Amino acid sequence: MKIFIKFCTAITLLLTSSLVIATDVRGRVDTQNPYNGYYQPLPRAEVALVNPMNNQPVAVTFTGMDGFYYFYNIYPGNYYLLVNRALNVPVSIPNVPGFDINPVLFR
């Protein structure tokens, strides 16, 4: 009986430790002001998270007035971030709850 309990405990730990969770992802798109050279948020930019295996978008959204965008329920893996259908940035989303992508500079 003790062996059975240890076996069940080991299986439970194994299954719960390797669960893949969908996570929420956020990031920011900036641009450089041509007059003063400062970086500023890029509002209303189209941002797509693209699967590199089939080049299909997993999620598409727009930045707010503050330059931030949000994707919800994204599975861990490697993707491309496509900004205004021009800028292509590789990103890797880990298996953690909530993830911030580094700011992207759109020129």
PDB file of C-alpha atoms in Angstrom:
ATOM      1  CA  MET A   1       0.000   0.000   0.000  1.00  0.00           C
ATOM      2  CA  LYS A   2       2.846   2.407   0.811  1.00  0.00           C
ATOM      3  CA  ILE A   3       4.384   1.768  -2.591  1.00  0.00           C
ATOM      4  CA  PHE A   4       1.076   2.554  -4.277  1.00  0.00           C
ATOM      5  CA  ILE A   5       0.763   5.873  -2.386  1.00  0.00           C
ATOM      6  CA  LYS A   6       4.339   6.840  -3.279  1.00  0.00           C
ATOM      7  CA  PHE A   7       3.674   5.937  -6.904  1.00  0.00           C
ATOM      8  CA  CYS A   8       0.492   8.073  -7.004  1.00  0.00           C
ATOM      9  CA  THR A   9       2.297  10.985  -5.365  1.00  0.00           C
ATOM     10  CA  ALA A  10       5.144  10.768  -7.873  1.00  0.00           C
ATOM     11  CA  ILE A  11       2.744  10.684 -10.830  1.00  0.00           C
ATOM     12  CA  THR A  12       0.793  13.662  -9.457  1.00  0.00           C
ATOM     13  CA  LEU A  13       3.960  15.712  -8.989  1.00  0.00           C
ATOM     14  CA  LEU A  14       5.184  14.801 -12.449  1.00  0.00           C
ATOM     15  CA  LEU A  15       1.933  15.786 -14.124  1.00  0.00           C
ATOM     16  CA  THR A  16       1.458  19.052 -12.258  1.00  0.00           C
ATOM     17  CA  SER A  17       5.050  20.221 -12.672  1.00  0.00           C
ATOM     18  CA  SER A  18       4.998  19.957 -16.449  1.00  0.00           C
ATOM     19  CA  LEU A  19       1.670  21.633 -17.155  1.00  0.00           C
ATOM     20  CA  VAL A  20       1.672  24.138 -19.978  1.00  0.00           C
ATOM     21  CA  ILE A  21      -0.311  27.202 -19.079  1.00  0.00           C
ATOM     22  CA  ALA A  22      -1.622  29.892 -21.368  1.00  0.00           C
ATOM     23  CA  THR A  23      -0.366  33.286 -20.294  1.00  0.00           C
ATOM     24  CA  ASP A  24      -1.174  36.926 -20.831  1.00  0.00           C
ATOM     25  CA  VAL A  25       1.463  38.906 -22.684  1.00  0.00           C
ATOM     26  CA  ARG A  26       2.007  42.643 -22.881  1.00  0.00           C
ATOM     27  CA  GLY A  27       4.512  44.910 -24.552  1.00  0.00           C
ATOM     28  CA  ARG A  28       5.061  48.402 -25.896  1.00  0.00           C
ATOM     29  CA  VAL A  29       5.863  49.849 -29.309  1.00  0.00           C
ATOM     30  CA  ASP A  30       7.908  53.050 -29.425  1.00  0.00           C
ATOM     31  CA  THR A  31       8.957  55.343 -32.233  1.00  0.00           C
ATOM     32  CA  GLN A  32      11.599  58.046 -32.426  1.00  0.00           C
ATOM     33  CA  ASN A  33      10.433  61.648 -32.674  1.00  0.00           C
ATOM     34  CA  PRO A  34      12.081  63.113 -35.810  1.00  0.00           C
ATOM     35  CA  TYR A  35      12.314  66.589 -34.282  1.00  0.00           C
ATOM     36  CA  ASN A  36      13.950  65.945 -30.920  1.00  0.00           C
ATOM     37  CA  GLY A  37      15.163  62.327 -31.199  1.00  0.00           C
ATOM     38  CA  TYR A  38      13.278  61.189 -28.090  1.00  0.00           C
ATOM     39  CA  TYR A  39      11.461  57.878 -27.985  1.00  0.00           C
ATOM     40  CA  GLN A  40       7.712  58.067 -27.611  1.00  0.00           C
ATOM     41  CA  PRO A  41       4.822  55.565 -27.641  1.00  0.00           C
ATOM     42  CA  LEU A  42       3.390  54.615 -31.024  1.00  0.00           C
ATOM     43  CA  PRO A  43      -0.411  54.711 -30.754  1.00  0.00           C
ATOM     44  CA  ARG A  44      -2.779  52.668 -32.946  1.00  0.00           C
ATOM     45  CA  ALA A  45      -0.065  50.393 -34.341  1.00  0.00           C
ATOM     46  CA  GLU A  46      -1.189  46.952 -35.490  1.00  0.00           C
ATOM     47  CA  VAL A  47       0.662  44.208 -33.602  1.00  0.00           C
ATOM     48  CA  ALA A  48       0.419  40.544 -34.565  1.00  0.00           C
ATOM     49  CA  LEU A  49       1.898  37.501 -32.849  1.00  0.00           C
ATOM     50  CA  VAL A  50       2.831  35.093 -35.636  1.00  0.00           C
ATOM     51  CA  ASN A  51       3.573  31.361 -35.493  1.00  0.00           C
ATOM     52  CA  PRO A  52       6.900  30.888 -37.347  1.00  0.00           C
ATOM     53  CA  MET A  53       6.012  27.318 -38.361  1.00  0.00           C
ATOM     54  CA  ASN A  54       3.138  28.323 -40.642  1.00  0.00           C
ATOM     55  CA  ASN A  55       3.359  32.153 -40.692  1.00  0.00           C
ATOM     56  CA  GLN A  56      -0.195  32.399 -39.385  1.00  0.00           C
ATOM     57  CA  PRO A  57      -1.142  35.018 -36.794  1.00  0.00           C
ATOM     58  CA  VAL A  58      -1.972  33.609 -33.369  1.00  0.00           C
ATOM     59  CA  ALA A  59      -3.316  36.949 -32.105  1.00  0.00           C
ATOM     60  CA  VAL A  60      -3.724  40.453 -33.524  1.00  0.00           C
ATOM     61  CA  THR A  61      -4.344  43.694 -31.636  1.00  0.00           C
ATOM     62  CA  PHE A  62      -3.630  47.420 -31.720  1.00  0.00           C
ATOM     63  CA  THR A  63      -1.566  49.557 -29.371  1.00  0.00           C
ATOM     64  CA  GLY A  64      -3.344  52.058 -27.170  1.00  0.00           C
ATOM     65  CA  MET A  65      -2.497  55.714 -26.918  1.00  0.00           C
ATOM     66  CA  ASP A  66       0.258  54.730 -24.469  1.00  0.00           C
ATOM     67  CA  GLY A  67       1.884  52.370 -27.019  1.00  0.00           C
ATOM     68  CA  PHE A  68       1.015  49.244 -25.010  1.00  0.00           C
ATOM     69  CA  TYR A  69      -0.564  46.126 -26.494  1.00  0.00           C
ATOM     70  CA  TYR A  70      -1.951  43.030 -24.801  1.00  0.00           C
ATOM     71  CA  PHE A  71      -2.385  39.424 -25.899  1.00  0.00           C
ATOM     72  CA  TYR A  72      -4.425  37.012 -23.794  1.00  0.00           C
ATOM     73  CA  ASN A  73      -4.218  33.211 -23.406  1.00  0.00           C
ATOM     74  CA  ILE A  74      -1.004  32.716 -25.384  1.00  0.00           C
ATOM     75  CA  TYR A  75       0.782  29.377 -25.104  1.00  0.00           C
ATOM     76  CA  PRO A  76       4.537  29.277 -24.457  1.00  0.00           C
ATOM     77  CA  GLY A  77       6.771  29.042 -27.489  1.00  0.00           C
ATOM     78  CA  ASN A  78       8.659  30.950 -30.149  1.00  0.00           C
ATOM     79  CA  TYR A  79       6.860  33.555 -32.206  1.00  0.00           C
ATOM     80  CA  TYR A  80       7.439  36.592 -34.374  1.00  0.00           C
ATOM     81  CA  LEU A  81       6.056  39.975 -33.398  1.00  0.00           C
ATOM     82  CA  LEU A  82       4.857  41.795 -36.514  1.00  0.00           C
ATOM     83  CA  VAL A  83       4.311  45.557 -36.138  1.00  0.00           C
ATOM     84  CA  ASN A  84       2.313  47.381 -38.849  1.00  0.00           C
ATOM     85  CA  ARG A  85       3.052  44.443 -41.156  1.00  0.00           C
ATOM     86  CA  ALA A  86       6.630  45.640 -41.495  1.00  0.00           C
ATOM     87  CA  LEU A  87       8.775  45.103 -38.402  1.00  0.00           C
ATOM     88  CA  ASN A  88       9.463  41.443 -37.659  1.00  0.00           C
ATOM     89  CA  VAL A  89      10.901  40.707 -34.185  1.00  0.00           C
ATOM     90  CA  PRO A  90      11.494  37.179 -32.800  1.00  0.00           C
ATOM     91  CA  VAL A  91      10.107  36.624 -29.287  1.00  0.00           C
ATOM     92  CA  SER A  92      10.123  33.654 -26.961  1.00  0.00           C
ATOM     93  CA  ILE A  93       7.259  33.360 -24.497  1.00  0.00           C
ATOM     94  CA  PRO A  94       8.087  31.239 -21.437  1.00  0.00           C
ATOM     95  CA  ASN A  95       5.756  29.038 -19.401  1.00  0.00           C
ATOM     96  CA  VAL A  96       5.093  31.644 -16.682  1.00  0.00           C
ATOM     97  CA  PRO A  97       1.944  33.489 -15.645  1.00  0.00           C
ATOM     98  CA  GLY A  98       2.104  36.980 -17.149  1.00  0.00           C
ATOM     99  CA  PHE A  99       4.994  38.001 -19.402  1.00  0.00           C
ATOM    100  CA  ASP A 100       6.341  41.365 -20.572  1.00  0.00           C
ATOM    101  CA  ILE A 101       7.955  41.584 -23.995  1.00  0.00           C
ATOM    102  CA  ASN A 102      10.762  44.140 -24.210  1.00  0.00           C
ATOM    103  CA  PRO A 103       9.767  47.421 -25.908  1.00  0.00           C
ATOM    104  CA  VAL A 104      10.058  47.422 -29.688  1.00  0.00           C
ATOM    105  CA  LEU A 105      11.339  50.416 -31.641  1.00  0.00           C
ATOM    106  CA  PHE A 106       9.429  51.061 -34.862  1.00  0.00           C
ATOM    107  CA  ARG A 107      11.176  53.444 -37.253  1.00  0.00           C
TER     108      ARG A 107
END
